[in-house]
């Protein structure tokens, strides 16, 4: 199976989860509707009890007849144990059960899942004893390309125990460090401030300095991340967008609704000119909404006055409008107040993620109420 084909299958499963999760009330329904199709997308024959074994017996100590939901056999060797829960279950309450099973079998990997979230465990800390923390966690509603690459290792035809084990250690600690940085990005803690004071500013970690420098460090951290993302995004856009501006003919259905605004700095030559900055703004909005709805539902339409970002390519369901002027750039949100928010660079729009998500939530709720 090629990686692109696999990625498409996993994204299809992710959409299926989003469509069905509210209707799945039991563990059995979750297993049949989501979990089994997930492993089928990995190339396993879920209807072959010699390969995908349901209710696998894993006796624990004096307890006999303990069963794990599934055991996966690859090339005649037991490799993976899978413990399943209902989609509405919190997995933090259930990892101890898989922990007990793991040490009584020859399986090298354990997977705990509720169909939406998949936690992958192995024995990095102590051989034949499952680690307390997963080396890989995949949430199908927040699927990243890098996670698809890691998941691709578990495809039946690609499965290599030694290769996965060797990468698991690096993956585990990389993810732990990433999670730490993410937490500091949201709110730097005092220990981190003390470290920066001593290593960067050569200042004593007095309470006064901690209070003074905490917002400075927080702002610097956020700015550094934003600038890095902006540089990467701009580079990607510049490589994919021709130096000649994209043009598109005026659309009759949008003219009547849109061209009442004042003329901006675009060439007034009868053509609509879509600039790289506008495409960057559109891309930023798609990134913001990635976890909220299918990205294929986010469209844009340009005109001479402003740049429209739409839901379902419907002019009546515009999410926001982007304006670029010589002395000011701003977005206008499709909310009750038609809120206007200034920005400098298109990536700055990301700072208003929650407000943009609220607009989309309102637009989609209108659809469901009809």
Coordinates of C-alpha atoms in Angstrom, one line a residue:
X1 CA 0.0 0.0 0.0
X2 CA 1.4 3.4 -1.0
X3 CA 1.5 6.1 1.6
X4 CA -0.8 8.5 -0.3
X5 CA -3.4 5.7 -0.5
X6 CA -3.1 5.0 3.2
X7 CA -3.4 8.7 4.1
X8 CA -6.6 8.9 2.1
X9 CA -8.0 5.8 3.9
X10 CA -7.2 7.2 7.3
X11 CA -8.7 10.6 6.5
X12 CA -11.8 8.8 5.4
X13 CA -12.0 7.0 8.8
X14 CA -11.5 10.3 10.5
X15 CA -14.5 11.7 8.7
X16 CA -16.5 8.6 9.6
X17 CA -15.7 9.2 13.3
X18 CA -16.9 12.8 13.1
X19 CA -20.1 11.7 11.4
X20 CA -20.9 8.8 13.7
X21 CA -19.5 9.6 17.1
X22 CA -22.7 11.2 18.5
X23 CA -24.8 8.1 17.6
X24 CA -22.4 5.5 19.1
X25 CA -23.5 4.7 22.6
X26 CA -21.7 1.4 23.4
X27 CA -18.3 -0.2 23.1
X28 CA -19.6 -2.8 20.7
X29 CA -21.0 -0.1 18.4
X30 CA -17.7 1.7 18.5
X31 CA -15.7 -1.4 17.7
X32 CA -17.9 -2.4 14.8
X33 CA -18.4 1.0 13.2
X34 CA -15.0 2.6 13.7
X35 CA -12.2 0.5 15.3
X36 CA -12.4 -2.5 13.0
X37 CA -12.5 -0.3 9.9
X38 CA -9.5 1.6 11.3
X39 CA -7.4 -1.6 11.5
X40 CA -8.7 -2.8 8.1
X41 CA -7.3 0.5 6.7
X42 CA -3.9 -0.7 8.1
X43 CA -4.2 -3.7 5.9
X44 CA -5.2 -6.3 8.5
X45 CA -7.8 -9.0 7.7
X46 CA -10.2 -8.2 10.5
X47 CA -12.3 -11.3 9.5
X48 CA -9.4 -13.7 9.8
X49 CA -9.3 -15.0 13.4
X50 CA -5.7 -16.3 12.8
X51 CA -4.5 -12.8 12.2
X52 CA -7.0 -10.5 14.0
X53 CA -8.0 -12.4 17.1
X54 CA -11.1 -11.2 19.0
X55 CA -11.4 -11.8 22.8
X56 CA -7.8 -13.0 23.1
X57 CA -7.1 -14.7 26.4
X58 CA -4.4 -13.1 28.5
X59 CA -4.4 -14.7 31.9
X60 CA -3.1 -12.3 34.6
X61 CA -1.6 -13.9 37.7
X62 CA -4.3 -15.9 39.6
X63 CA -6.9 -14.4 37.3
X64 CA -7.8 -16.8 34.6
X65 CA -9.8 -16.1 31.5
X66 CA -8.9 -12.4 31.3
X67 CA -9.5 -11.3 27.7
X68 CA -8.2 -8.4 25.6
X69 CA -10.4 -7.2 22.8
X70 CA -8.1 -8.0 20.0
X71 CA -4.7 -9.5 19.4
X72 CA -2.9 -9.0 16.1
X73 CA -0.6 -11.7 14.7
X74 CA 1.9 -10.8 12.0
X75 CA 3.9 -13.5 10.3
X76 CA 2.9 -16.0 12.9
X77 CA 4.0 -13.9 15.9
X78 CA 1.8 -12.1 18.4
X79 CA 2.7 -8.4 18.0
X80 CA -0.1 -6.1 19.1
X81 CA -2.7 -6.1 21.8
X82 CA -5.7 -3.8 21.3
X83 CA -8.0 -2.7 24.2
X84 CA -11.1 -0.9 23.1
X85 CA -13.5 1.4 24.9
X86 CA -16.7 3.2 23.9
X87 CA -16.1 6.5 22.0
X88 CA -17.4 8.5 24.9
X89 CA -15.0 6.9 27.4
X90 CA -12.0 8.8 28.9
X91 CA -8.9 6.6 28.1
X92 CA -7.1 7.9 31.2
X93 CA -9.4 5.6 33.2
X94 CA -8.5 2.5 31.4
X95 CA -4.7 2.2 30.7
X96 CA -4.1 0.0 33.7
X97 CA -6.1 -2.8 32.2
X98 CA -3.9 -2.9 29.1
X99 CA -0.9 -2.7 31.4
X100 CA -1.9 -5.9 33.1
X101 CA -2.4 -7.8 29.9
X102 CA 0.9 -6.6 28.3
X103 CA 3.3 -8.4 30.7
X104 CA 1.6 -11.8 30.3
X105 CA 2.0 -12.1 26.5
X106 CA 4.8 -11.8 24.0
X107 CA 3.2 -8.8 22.4
X108 CA 5.6 -5.9 21.8
X109 CA 3.0 -3.2 21.4
X110 CA -0.3 -2.3 23.0
X111 CA -2.9 0.0 21.7
X112 CA -5.6 1.6 23.8
X113 CA -8.4 3.3 21.9
X114 CA -12.0 4.6 22.0
X115 CA -12.1 4.8 18.2
X116 CA -11.3 8.5 18.1
X117 CA -8.1 8.5 20.1
X118 CA -5.4 5.8 19.7
X119 CA -2.6 5.5 22.3
X120 CA 0.4 3.3 21.3
X121 CA 2.5 1.7 24.1
X122 CA 5.7 -0.4 24.3
X123 CA 8.3 -1.3 26.8
X124 CA 11.0 1.4 26.5
X125 CA 11.6 1.8 30.2
X126 CA 11.6 -1.8 31.3
X127 CA 11.6 -4.8 29.0
X128 CA 8.3 -6.8 29.0
X129 CA 6.7 -4.1 31.1
X130 CA 4.4 -1.6 29.4
X131 CA 5.4 2.0 29.8
X132 CA 3.1 4.2 31.7
X133 CA 3.1 6.8 28.9
X134 CA 2.4 6.1 25.2
X135 CA 5.1 6.8 22.7
X136 CA 2.5 7.9 20.2
X137 CA -1.0 9.3 20.5
X138 CA -3.2 9.9 17.5
X139 CA -6.5 11.8 17.7
X140 CA -8.3 11.3 14.4
X141 CA -10.1 14.6 14.9
X142 CA -6.7 16.4 15.1
X143 CA -4.8 14.3 12.5
X144 CA -1.4 15.7 11.4
X145 CA 0.7 14.6 8.4
X146 CA 3.6 13.6 10.7
X147 CA 1.3 11.3 12.6
X148 CA 0.1 9.7 9.4
X149 CA 3.8 8.9 8.7
X150 CA 4.2 7.3 12.1
X151 CA 1.0 5.3 11.7
X152 CA 2.1 4.1 8.3
X153 CA 4.8 2.1 10.1
X154 CA 1.9 -0.1 11.6
X155 CA 0.5 -1.0 8.2
X156 CA 0.7 -4.8 7.9
X157 CA 3.0 -4.8 4.8
X158 CA 5.4 -2.3 6.4
X159 CA 5.4 -3.7 10.0
X160 CA 9.0 -4.1 11.3
X161 CA 9.2 -4.6 15.1
X162 CA 12.8 -3.4 15.4
X163 CA 12.3 -0.3 13.2
X164 CA 9.2 0.8 15.2
X165 CA 11.0 0.1 18.5
X166 CA 14.0 2.1 17.6
X167 CA 12.0 5.1 16.5
X168 CA 9.6 4.9 19.5
X169 CA 12.1 6.2 22.0
X170 CA 12.9 9.3 19.9
X171 CA 9.2 9.8 19.2
X172 CA 8.2 9.6 22.8
X173 CA 10.7 12.2 24.0
X174 CA 10.2 14.4 21.0
X175 CA 6.4 14.5 21.8
X176 CA 7.0 15.1 25.5
X177 CA 9.2 18.1 24.7
X178 CA 6.7 19.4 22.1
X179 CA 4.0 19.2 24.7
X180 CA 6.1 21.1 27.2
X181 CA 6.8 23.8 24.6
X182 CA 3.1 24.0 23.8
X183 CA 2.2 24.5 27.4
X184 CA 4.9 27.2 27.8
X185 CA 3.5 28.9 24.7
X186 CA 0.1 29.2 26.4
X187 CA 1.5 30.3 29.8
X188 CA 5.1 30.3 30.8
X189 CA 5.7 28.8 34.3
X190 CA 8.0 30.3 36.9
X191 CA 10.6 27.6 36.5
X192 CA 11.0 28.4 32.8
X193 CA 11.2 32.2 33.6
X194 CA 14.0 31.5 36.1
X195 CA 15.9 29.5 33.5
X196 CA 15.6 32.3 30.9
X197 CA 16.6 35.0 33.5
X198 CA 19.8 33.1 34.3
X199 CA 20.7 31.8 30.8
X200 CA 19.6 34.7 28.6
X201 CA 19.2 37.9 30.6
X202 CA 21.9 37.2 33.2
X203 CA 19.5 38.4 35.9
X204 CA 18.8 37.1 39.4
X205 CA 15.5 35.3 39.8
X206 CA 14.1 37.6 42.3
X207 CA 10.3 37.8 42.7
X208 CA 10.4 41.3 41.2
X209 CA 12.3 40.1 38.1
X210 CA 10.1 37.1 37.7
X211 CA 7.0 39.3 37.7
X212 CA 8.6 41.9 35.4
X213 CA 10.0 39.4 32.8
X214 CA 7.2 36.8 32.7
X215 CA 5.1 38.8 30.2
X216 CA 8.2 39.8 28.2
X217 CA 9.2 36.2 27.9
X218 CA 5.7 35.1 27.0
X219 CA 5.4 37.8 24.3
X220 CA 8.9 36.9 22.9
X221 CA 8.0 33.3 22.8
X222 CA 4.7 33.9 20.9
X223 CA 6.4 36.4 18.5
X224 CA 9.2 33.9 17.7
X225 CA 6.7 31.2 16.9
X226 CA 4.5 33.5 14.8
X227 CA 7.4 34.8 12.8
X228 CA 8.7 31.3 12.1
X229 CA 5.3 30.1 11.0
X230 CA 4.9 33.3 8.8
X231 CA 8.3 32.7 7.2
X232 CA 7.4 29.0 6.4
X233 CA 4.0 29.9 5.1
X234 CA 5.2 32.7 3.0
X235 CA 8.0 30.5 1.6
X236 CA 5.5 27.8 0.7
X237 CA 3.1 30.3 -0.9
X238 CA 5.9 31.9 -2.9
X239 CA 6.9 28.6 -4.3
X240 CA 3.4 27.6 -5.3
X241 CA 2.0 31.0 -6.4
X242 CA 3.4 32.5 -9.6
X243 CA 5.0 35.9 -9.5
X244 CA 2.3 36.9 -11.8
X245 CA -0.9 37.6 -9.7
X246 CA -3.7 35.1 -10.1
X247 CA -6.6 36.5 -12.0
X248 CA -10.2 35.5 -12.2
X249 CA -13.1 36.9 -14.0
X250 CA -15.8 38.8 -12.1
X251 CA -18.5 36.5 -11.1
X252 CA -22.1 37.7 -11.8
X253 CA -23.5 36.2 -8.6
X254 CA -20.9 37.9 -6.4
X255 CA -20.8 41.3 -8.1
X256 CA -24.2 42.4 -7.0
X257 CA -23.5 41.5 -3.4
X258 CA -19.9 42.6 -3.2
X259 CA -18.9 45.5 -5.4
X260 CA -20.6 48.2 -3.4
X261 CA -17.4 48.7 -1.3
X262 CA -14.9 51.4 -1.9
X263 CA -12.1 50.6 -4.4
X264 CA -8.8 49.4 -2.8
X265 CA -5.3 49.4 -4.1
X266 CA -5.8 46.6 -6.7
X267 CA -5.5 47.5 -10.4
X268 CA -8.7 48.9 -11.8
X269 CA -8.4 47.2 -15.2
X270 CA -11.6 45.2 -15.3
X271 CA -9.9 42.1 -13.8
X272 CA -10.0 40.8 -10.2
X273 CA -6.4 40.3 -9.0
X274 CA -5.8 37.8 -6.2
X275 CA -2.5 38.5 -4.5
X276 CA -0.2 36.1 -2.6
X277 CA -1.1 37.9 0.7
X278 CA -4.8 37.2 0.1
X279 CA -4.0 33.5 -0.5
X280 CA -1.9 33.5 2.7
X281 CA -4.9 34.9 4.6
X282 CA -7.1 32.2 3.1
X283 CA -4.6 29.5 4.0
X284 CA -4.5 30.8 7.6
X285 CA -8.2 30.6 7.9
X286 CA -8.2 27.0 6.6
X287 CA -5.6 26.1 9.2
X288 CA -7.7 27.7 12.0
X289 CA -10.8 25.7 10.9
X290 CA -9.1 22.5 10.2
X291 CA -10.3 20.8 13.4
X292 CA -13.8 22.2 13.1
X293 CA -14.9 21.2 9.6
X294 CA -13.7 19.6 6.4
X295 CA -11.3 21.9 4.7
X296 CA -13.0 21.3 1.4
X297 CA -15.9 23.4 2.7
X298 CA -13.8 26.5 3.0
X299 CA -13.7 28.6 -0.3
X300 CA -12.7 32.0 -1.3
X301 CA -14.0 34.6 -3.8
X302 CA -12.2 37.7 -4.6
X303 CA -13.4 41.0 -5.9
X304 CA -12.1 44.5 -6.4
X305 CA -12.9 45.7 -2.9
X306 CA -12.1 42.9 -0.6
X307 CA -11.3 39.2 -0.3
X308 CA -14.1 36.9 0.8
X309 CA -13.6 33.6 2.7
X310 CA -16.8 31.5 2.5
X311 CA -18.4 28.4 3.9
X312 CA -19.6 25.9 1.2
X313 CA -18.8 28.5 -1.6
X314 CA -22.0 30.3 -0.6
X315 CA -21.8 34.1 -0.7
X316 CA -24.5 34.3 2.0
X317 CA -22.3 32.3 4.3
X318 CA -19.2 34.4 4.3
X319 CA -17.0 33.8 7.3
X320 CA -14.8 36.9 7.0
X321 CA -13.7 39.5 4.6
X322 CA -10.1 40.6 4.3
X323 CA -9.1 44.2 3.4
X324 CA -5.6 45.3 2.3
X325 CA -5.0 49.1 2.2
X326 CA -1.9 51.3 2.1
X327 CA -2.2 52.4 5.7
X328 CA -4.3 49.6 7.2
X329 CA -5.1 45.9 6.9
X330 CA -8.1 44.4 8.6
X331 CA -10.6 41.6 8.6
X332 CA -14.4 41.9 9.0
X333 CA -16.1 39.0 10.8
X334 CA -19.6 37.8 9.8
X335 CA -21.0 38.2 13.4
X336 CA -23.8 40.3 14.8
X337 CA -21.5 43.4 15.0
X338 CA -19.5 42.9 11.8
X339 CA -16.5 43.1 14.0
X340 CA -13.4 44.6 12.4
X341 CA -9.9 43.6 13.5
X342 CA -6.6 45.1 12.3
X343 CA -3.6 43.0 11.5
X344 CA -0.1 43.5 10.0
X345 CA 0.7 40.2 8.4
X346 CA -1.8 37.6 7.2
X347 CA -0.6 35.1 9.7
X348 CA -1.7 37.5 12.5
X349 CA -5.2 36.5 11.7
X350 CA -4.4 33.3 13.6
X351 CA -4.6 35.3 16.8
X352 CA -8.3 35.6 16.3
X353 CA -8.9 31.8 15.9
X354 CA -11.6 31.5 18.5
X355 CA -13.7 34.4 17.1
X356 CA -13.5 32.9 13.6
X357 CA -14.5 29.5 14.9
X358 CA -17.4 31.1 16.7
X359 CA -18.6 32.6 13.4
X360 CA -18.4 29.2 11.7
X361 CA -20.1 27.5 14.6
X362 CA -23.0 30.0 14.2
X363 CA -23.2 29.4 10.4
X364 CA -23.2 25.6 10.8
X365 CA -25.8 25.7 13.6
X366 CA -28.1 27.7 11.3
X367 CA -27.8 24.8 8.8
X368 CA -28.6 22.2 11.3
X369 CA -31.6 24.1 12.7
X370 CA -33.3 24.1 9.2

